[in-house]
Amino acid sequence: MINYYYPRTIRTIVTALIDVFNDIVVYNYDNAVSGSTSAAHMIPVPVKFGWPDKKYLDRSEEESGQTYYQNLPQISITWKNAEYDSNRSVGSNEYRYFYNDEIYTLDDLEFFTEDTQPAPYNLNFDMKIKTNSTDHMAQIAEQILPYFNPTLTVKIKEFSFINIKRNVKIRIDSMQLDVQDESDQDNRREINGSIT
């Protein structure tokens, strides 16, 4: 029987991924038509894991009696899938041992950690960007894309109880834009971007 084992690795990766995009801001300018470069207003772009549930938005509208619009711009990250990577597989079903460098005596050897070699998986995420202007979409894209050539390396702690850090590569495959050509009276204009 396999024992319950949850080292929170995926949760740590999601947190690190959100943290990479956590300080993105966009600016509104005094006179964007004339190309003014003096910023009138700075807007921090919130990063969320997943979009709010449609039922929650409907319930909020019923209770308040007002139409609810999401604050824009905003970024949402969703976990799409996990693919096994056989090229990175080493020592399948073998044990690995960890020691804590704070252990000084042989009496503490029983506190060494043993687990099986983890299976290598590539985690795929989808990042959705919603804005109400092309300029805001361009500002967000220019704060993300230049740092991936094509990967960005993030250091994460593998276990909460042992100080072992791993380098995780984050790669952007592509960015697609979806601009609404027409909008009706009940909806407002949105520019949607998607980064895989």
PDB file of C-alpha atoms in Angstrom:
ATOM      1  CA  MET A   1       0.000   0.000   0.000  1.00  0.00           C
ATOM      2  CA  ILE A   2       1.291   3.490  -0.878  1.00  0.00           C
ATOM      3  CA  ASN A   3       1.486   5.905   2.026  1.00  0.00           C
ATOM      4  CA  TYR A   4      -0.036   9.360   1.754  1.00  0.00           C
ATOM      5  CA  TYR A   5       2.693  11.706   0.561  1.00  0.00           C
ATOM      6  CA  TYR A   6       2.199  15.398  -0.113  1.00  0.00           C
ATOM      7  CA  PRO A   7       5.387  17.492  -0.189  1.00  0.00           C
ATOM      8  CA  ARG A   8       3.463  20.491  -1.667  1.00  0.00           C
ATOM      9  CA  THR A   9       5.779  20.693  -4.689  1.00  0.00           C
ATOM     10  CA  ILE A  10       3.047  21.620  -7.188  1.00  0.00           C
ATOM     11  CA  ARG A  11       1.636  24.203  -4.803  1.00  0.00           C
ATOM     12  CA  THR A  12       5.132  25.685  -4.403  1.00  0.00           C
ATOM     13  CA  ILE A  13       5.560  25.855  -8.192  1.00  0.00           C
ATOM     14  CA  VAL A  14       2.188  27.602  -8.608  1.00  0.00           C
ATOM     15  CA  THR A  15       3.094  30.111  -5.893  1.00  0.00           C
ATOM     16  CA  ALA A  16       6.487  30.794  -7.507  1.00  0.00           C
ATOM     17  CA  LEU A  17       4.835  31.210 -10.919  1.00  0.00           C
ATOM     18  CA  ILE A  18       2.318  33.720  -9.571  1.00  0.00           C
ATOM     19  CA  ASP A  19       5.138  35.556  -7.796  1.00  0.00           C
ATOM     20  CA  VAL A  20       7.036  35.992 -11.097  1.00  0.00           C
ATOM     21  CA  PHE A  21       4.161  38.142 -12.430  1.00  0.00           C
ATOM     22  CA  ASN A  22       3.188  39.763  -9.134  1.00  0.00           C
ATOM     23  CA  ASP A  23       4.612  43.276  -9.638  1.00  0.00           C
ATOM     24  CA  ILE A  24       3.143  44.152 -13.035  1.00  0.00           C
ATOM     25  CA  VAL A  25       1.601  47.608 -13.318  1.00  0.00           C
ATOM     26  CA  VAL A  26       0.049  49.584 -16.161  1.00  0.00           C
ATOM     27  CA  TYR A  27      -0.235  53.347 -16.569  1.00  0.00           C
ATOM     28  CA  ASN A  28      -2.926  55.637 -17.864  1.00  0.00           C
ATOM     29  CA  TYR A  29      -1.514  58.739 -19.534  1.00  0.00           C
ATOM     30  CA  ASP A  30      -2.688  62.356 -19.529  1.00  0.00           C
ATOM     31  CA  ASN A  31      -3.231  62.483 -23.277  1.00  0.00           C
ATOM     32  CA  ALA A  32      -2.718  59.086 -24.897  1.00  0.00           C
ATOM     33  CA  VAL A  33      -3.803  60.361 -28.329  1.00  0.00           C
ATOM     34  CA  SER A  34      -0.988  62.889 -28.565  1.00  0.00           C
ATOM     35  CA  GLY A  35       1.574  60.382 -27.269  1.00  0.00           C
ATOM     36  CA  SER A  36       2.068  62.082 -23.902  1.00  0.00           C
ATOM     37  CA  THR A  37       4.624  60.317 -21.724  1.00  0.00           C
ATOM     38  CA  SER A  38       3.501  61.734 -18.376  1.00  0.00           C
ATOM     39  CA  ALA A  39       1.631  59.055 -16.434  1.00  0.00           C
ATOM     40  CA  ALA A  40      -1.553  60.233 -14.777  1.00  0.00           C
ATOM     41  CA  HIS A  41      -2.506  57.038 -12.963  1.00  0.00           C
ATOM     42  CA  MET A  42      -0.744  53.768 -12.056  1.00  0.00           C
ATOM     43  CA  ILE A  43      -2.856  50.588 -11.899  1.00  0.00           C
ATOM     44  CA  PRO A  44      -1.442  47.435 -10.259  1.00  0.00           C
ATOM     45  CA  VAL A  45      -2.452  44.288 -12.188  1.00  0.00           C
ATOM     46  CA  PRO A  46      -3.697  41.555  -9.821  1.00  0.00           C
ATOM     47  CA  VAL A  47      -2.615  37.960 -10.502  1.00  0.00           C
ATOM     48  CA  LYS A  48      -5.085  35.215  -9.540  1.00  0.00           C
ATOM     49  CA  PHE A  49      -5.087  31.450  -9.722  1.00  0.00           C
ATOM     50  CA  GLY A  50      -8.207  30.681 -11.781  1.00  0.00           C
ATOM     51  CA  TRP A  51     -11.169  32.908 -12.585  1.00  0.00           C
ATOM     52  CA  PRO A  52     -14.020  33.523 -10.130  1.00  0.00           C
ATOM     53  CA  ASP A  53     -16.921  31.122 -10.467  1.00  0.00           C
ATOM     54  CA  LYS A  54     -19.741  32.355 -12.720  1.00  0.00           C
ATOM     55  CA  LYS A  55     -22.287  31.301 -10.070  1.00  0.00           C
ATOM     56  CA  TYR A  56     -20.585  33.625  -7.566  1.00  0.00           C
ATOM     57  CA  LEU A  57     -20.774  36.562 -10.001  1.00  0.00           C
ATOM     58  CA  ASP A  58     -24.465  35.854 -10.731  1.00  0.00           C
ATOM     59  CA  ARG A  59     -25.254  35.664  -7.005  1.00  0.00           C
ATOM     60  CA  SER A  60     -23.445  38.978  -6.377  1.00  0.00           C
ATOM     61  CA  GLU A  61     -25.536  40.625  -9.110  1.00  0.00           C
ATOM     62  CA  GLU A  62     -28.799  39.248  -7.681  1.00  0.00           C
ATOM     63  CA  GLU A  63     -27.994  40.450  -4.164  1.00  0.00           C
ATOM     64  CA  SER A  64     -26.856  43.932  -5.171  1.00  0.00           C
ATOM     65  CA  GLY A  65     -29.234  44.453  -8.100  1.00  0.00           C
ATOM     66  CA  GLN A  66     -26.353  45.862 -10.136  1.00  0.00           C
ATOM     67  CA  THR A  67     -24.467  44.427 -13.069  1.00  0.00           C
ATOM     68  CA  TYR A  68     -21.081  43.169 -11.921  1.00  0.00           C
ATOM     69  CA  TYR A  69     -18.001  43.756 -14.046  1.00  0.00           C
ATOM     70  CA  GLN A  70     -14.588  42.385 -13.216  1.00  0.00           C
ATOM     71  CA  ASN A  71     -11.948  45.002 -12.535  1.00  0.00           C
ATOM     72  CA  LEU A  72      -9.611  45.237 -15.500  1.00  0.00           C
ATOM     73  CA  PRO A  73      -6.779  44.740 -16.199  1.00  0.00           C
ATOM     74  CA  GLN A  74      -6.131  41.423 -14.494  1.00  0.00           C
ATOM     75  CA  ILE A  75      -4.184  38.196 -14.968  1.00  0.00           C
ATOM     76  CA  SER A  76      -5.365  34.679 -14.212  1.00  0.00           C
ATOM     77  CA  ILE A  77      -3.225  31.545 -14.195  1.00  0.00           C
ATOM     78  CA  THR A  78      -4.783  28.097 -14.554  1.00  0.00           C
ATOM     79  CA  TRP A  79      -3.125  24.694 -14.397  1.00  0.00           C
ATOM     80  CA  LYS A  80      -3.965  22.849 -17.639  1.00  0.00           C
ATOM     81  CA  ASN A  81      -2.159  19.481 -17.506  1.00  0.00           C
ATOM     82  CA  ALA A  82       0.946  17.507 -16.593  1.00  0.00           C
ATOM     83  CA  GLU A  83       2.960  15.555 -19.170  1.00  0.00           C
ATOM     84  CA  TYR A  84       5.506  12.855 -18.310  1.00  0.00           C
ATOM     85  CA  ASP A  85       9.011  13.730 -19.557  1.00  0.00           C
ATOM     86  CA  SER A  86      10.964  10.510 -20.172  1.00  0.00           C
ATOM     87  CA  ASN A  87      14.091  12.473 -21.196  1.00  0.00           C
ATOM     88  CA  ARG A  88      14.558  13.656 -17.610  1.00  0.00           C
ATOM     89  CA  SER A  89      13.829  10.312 -15.969  1.00  0.00           C
ATOM     90  CA  VAL A  90      16.696   8.933 -13.853  1.00  0.00           C
ATOM     91  CA  GLY A  91      16.760   6.133 -11.297  1.00  0.00           C
ATOM     92  CA  SER A  92      13.141   5.100 -11.647  1.00  0.00           C
ATOM     93  CA  ASN A  93      11.770   3.566  -8.390  1.00  0.00           C
ATOM     94  CA  GLU A  94      15.094   4.086  -6.606  1.00  0.00           C
ATOM     95  CA  TYR A  95      15.439   5.656  -3.191  1.00  0.00           C
ATOM     96  CA  ARG A  96      17.109   8.969  -2.543  1.00  0.00           C
ATOM     97  CA  TYR A  97      18.335  10.192   0.832  1.00  0.00           C
ATOM     98  CA  PHE A  98      18.433  13.681   2.252  1.00  0.00           C
ATOM     99  CA  TYR A  99      20.306  14.915   5.249  1.00  0.00           C
ATOM    100  CA  ASN A 100      20.029  18.150   7.093  1.00  0.00           C
ATOM    101  CA  ASP A 101      23.309  20.064   7.388  1.00  0.00           C
ATOM    102  CA  GLU A 102      22.226  21.140  10.884  1.00  0.00           C
ATOM    103  CA  ILE A 103      22.580  17.531  12.116  1.00  0.00           C
ATOM    104  CA  TYR A 104      25.939  17.164  13.819  1.00  0.00           C
ATOM    105  CA  THR A 105      25.897  13.871  15.705  1.00  0.00           C
ATOM    106  CA  LEU A 106      25.468  10.256  14.682  1.00  0.00           C
ATOM    107  CA  ASP A 107      22.597   9.993  17.160  1.00  0.00           C
ATOM    108  CA  ASP A 108      20.533  12.150  14.805  1.00  0.00           C
ATOM    109  CA  LEU A 109      20.903   9.832  11.801  1.00  0.00           C
ATOM    110  CA  GLU A 110      17.373   8.521  12.292  1.00  0.00           C
ATOM    111  CA  PHE A 111      16.101  11.948  11.208  1.00  0.00           C
ATOM    112  CA  PHE A 112      17.482  11.531   7.696  1.00  0.00           C
ATOM    113  CA  THR A 113      14.781  11.583   5.061  1.00  0.00           C
ATOM    114  CA  GLU A 114      14.269   8.867   2.479  1.00  0.00           C
ATOM    115  CA  ASP A 115      11.882   8.906  -0.457  1.00  0.00           C
ATOM    116  CA  THR A 116      11.668   7.528  -3.980  1.00  0.00           C
ATOM    117  CA  GLN A 117      13.129   9.331  -6.961  1.00  0.00           C
ATOM    118  CA  PRO A 118      10.332  11.604  -8.242  1.00  0.00           C
ATOM    119  CA  ALA A 119       8.891  11.082 -11.714  1.00  0.00           C
ATOM    120  CA  PRO A 120       9.641  14.049 -14.010  1.00  0.00           C
ATOM    121  CA  TYR A 121       6.559  15.861 -15.263  1.00  0.00           C
ATOM    122  CA  ASN A 122       6.206  19.080 -17.223  1.00  0.00           C
ATOM    123  CA  LEU A 123       3.385  21.186 -15.800  1.00  0.00           C
ATOM    124  CA  ASN A 124       1.483  23.246 -18.365  1.00  0.00           C
ATOM    125  CA  PHE A 125      -0.245  26.466 -17.375  1.00  0.00           C
ATOM    126  CA  ASP A 126      -2.421  28.937 -19.235  1.00  0.00           C
ATOM    127  CA  MET A 127      -2.161  32.610 -18.351  1.00  0.00           C
ATOM    128  CA  LYS A 128      -5.153  34.721 -19.355  1.00  0.00           C
ATOM    129  CA  ILE A 129      -4.800  38.481 -19.512  1.00  0.00           C
ATOM    130  CA  LYS A 130      -7.887  40.699 -19.656  1.00  0.00           C
ATOM    131  CA  THR A 131      -7.710  44.427 -20.325  1.00  0.00           C
ATOM    132  CA  ASN A 132     -10.045  47.067 -21.695  1.00  0.00           C
ATOM    133  CA  SER A 133      -7.435  48.784 -23.869  1.00  0.00           C
ATOM    134  CA  THR A 134      -4.795  47.732 -26.372  1.00  0.00           C
ATOM    135  CA  ASP A 135      -2.283  49.989 -24.644  1.00  0.00           C
ATOM    136  CA  HIS A 136      -2.691  48.153 -21.335  1.00  0.00           C
ATOM    137  CA  MET A 137      -2.282  44.793 -23.126  1.00  0.00           C
ATOM    138  CA  ALA A 138       0.918  46.063 -24.772  1.00  0.00           C
ATOM    139  CA  GLN A 139       2.275  47.303 -21.431  1.00  0.00           C
ATOM    140  CA  ILE A 140       1.641  43.926 -19.784  1.00  0.00           C
ATOM    141  CA  ALA A 141       3.149  41.973 -22.704  1.00  0.00           C
ATOM    142  CA  GLU A 142       6.275  44.156 -22.635  1.00  0.00           C
ATOM    143  CA  GLN A 143       6.736  43.428 -18.928  1.00  0.00           C
ATOM    144  CA  ILE A 144       6.553  39.648 -19.509  1.00  0.00           C
ATOM    145  CA  LEU A 145       7.877  38.588 -22.910  1.00  0.00           C
ATOM    146  CA  PRO A 146      11.415  40.120 -22.862  1.00  0.00           C
ATOM    147  CA  TYR A 147      12.379  38.075 -19.772  1.00  0.00           C
ATOM    148  CA  PHE A 148      11.733  34.709 -21.456  1.00  0.00           C
ATOM    149  CA  ASN A 149      14.396  33.833 -24.008  1.00  0.00           C
ATOM    150  CA  PRO A 150      12.698  31.300 -24.232  1.00  0.00           C
ATOM    151  CA  THR A 151      12.975  30.280 -20.543  1.00  0.00           C
ATOM    152  CA  LEU A 152      13.201  31.948 -17.154  1.00  0.00           C
ATOM    153  CA  THR A 153      14.678  30.073 -14.177  1.00  0.00           C
ATOM    154  CA  VAL A 154      13.025  30.247 -10.752  1.00  0.00           C
ATOM    155  CA  LYS A 155      14.475  28.751  -7.570  1.00  0.00           C
ATOM    156  CA  ILE A 156      12.008  26.872  -5.351  1.00  0.00           C
ATOM    157  CA  LYS A 157      12.348  24.964  -2.095  1.00  0.00           C
ATOM    158  CA  GLU A 158      11.566  21.299  -2.721  1.00  0.00           C
ATOM    159  CA  PHE A 159      10.466  20.421   0.822  1.00  0.00           C
ATOM    160  CA  SER A 160       9.200  22.624   3.629  1.00  0.00           C
ATOM    161  CA  PHE A 161      11.264  20.767   6.236  1.00  0.00           C
ATOM    162  CA  ILE A 162      14.664  20.494   4.452  1.00  0.00           C
ATOM    163  CA  ASN A 163      16.599  23.335   2.881  1.00  0.00           C
ATOM    164  CA  ILE A 164      16.942  21.871  -0.632  1.00  0.00           C
ATOM    165  CA  LYS A 165      16.416  24.311  -3.485  1.00  0.00           C
ATOM    166  CA  ARG A 166      15.829  23.398  -7.129  1.00  0.00           C
ATOM    167  CA  ASN A 167      15.980  25.462 -10.286  1.00  0.00           C
ATOM    168  CA  VAL A 168      12.746  25.253 -12.261  1.00  0.00           C
ATOM    169  CA  LYS A 169      12.612  26.480 -15.847  1.00  0.00           C
ATOM    170  CA  ILE A 170       9.539  28.377 -16.987  1.00  0.00           C
ATOM    171  CA  ARG A 171       9.066  28.549 -20.757  1.00  0.00           C
ATOM    172  CA  ILE A 172       6.604  30.596 -22.781  1.00  0.00           C
ATOM    173  CA  ASP A 173       5.403  28.739 -25.862  1.00  0.00           C
ATOM    174  CA  SER A 174       3.238  31.431 -27.435  1.00  0.00           C
ATOM    175  CA  MET A 175       0.986  34.427 -26.894  1.00  0.00           C
ATOM    176  CA  GLN A 176      -2.366  34.849 -28.646  1.00  0.00           C
ATOM    177  CA  LEU A 177      -4.623  37.903 -28.670  1.00  0.00           C
ATOM    178  CA  ASP A 178      -8.391  37.994 -28.985  1.00  0.00           C
ATOM    179  CA  VAL A 179      -9.837  41.453 -29.630  1.00  0.00           C
ATOM    180  CA  GLN A 180     -13.612  41.816 -29.732  1.00  0.00           C
ATOM    181  CA  ASP A 181     -14.659  43.425 -33.028  1.00  0.00           C
ATOM    182  CA  GLU A 182     -18.108  44.373 -31.825  1.00  0.00           C
ATOM    183  CA  SER A 183     -19.768  44.712 -28.438  1.00  0.00           C
ATOM    184  CA  ASP A 184     -23.413  45.058 -27.529  1.00  0.00           C
ATOM    185  CA  GLN A 185     -24.999  47.396 -24.979  1.00  0.00           C
ATOM    186  CA  ASP A 186     -24.761  44.949 -22.066  1.00  0.00           C
ATOM    187  CA  ASN A 187     -21.057  44.163 -22.435  1.00  0.00           C
ATOM    188  CA  ARG A 188     -17.974  46.305 -22.403  1.00  0.00           C
ATOM    189  CA  ARG A 189     -15.003  46.048 -24.713  1.00  0.00           C
ATOM    190  CA  GLU A 190     -12.300  43.595 -23.658  1.00  0.00           C
ATOM    191  CA  ILE A 191      -8.938  42.631 -25.095  1.00  0.00           C
ATOM    192  CA  ASN A 192      -7.996  39.110 -24.071  1.00  0.00           C
ATOM    193  CA  GLY A 193      -4.520  37.639 -24.230  1.00  0.00           C
ATOM    194  CA  SER A 194      -3.463  34.069 -23.594  1.00  0.00           C
ATOM    195  CA  ILE A 195       0.086  32.908 -22.822  1.00  0.00           C
ATOM    196  CA  THR A 196       0.865  29.191 -22.706  1.00  0.00           C
TER     197      THR A 196
END
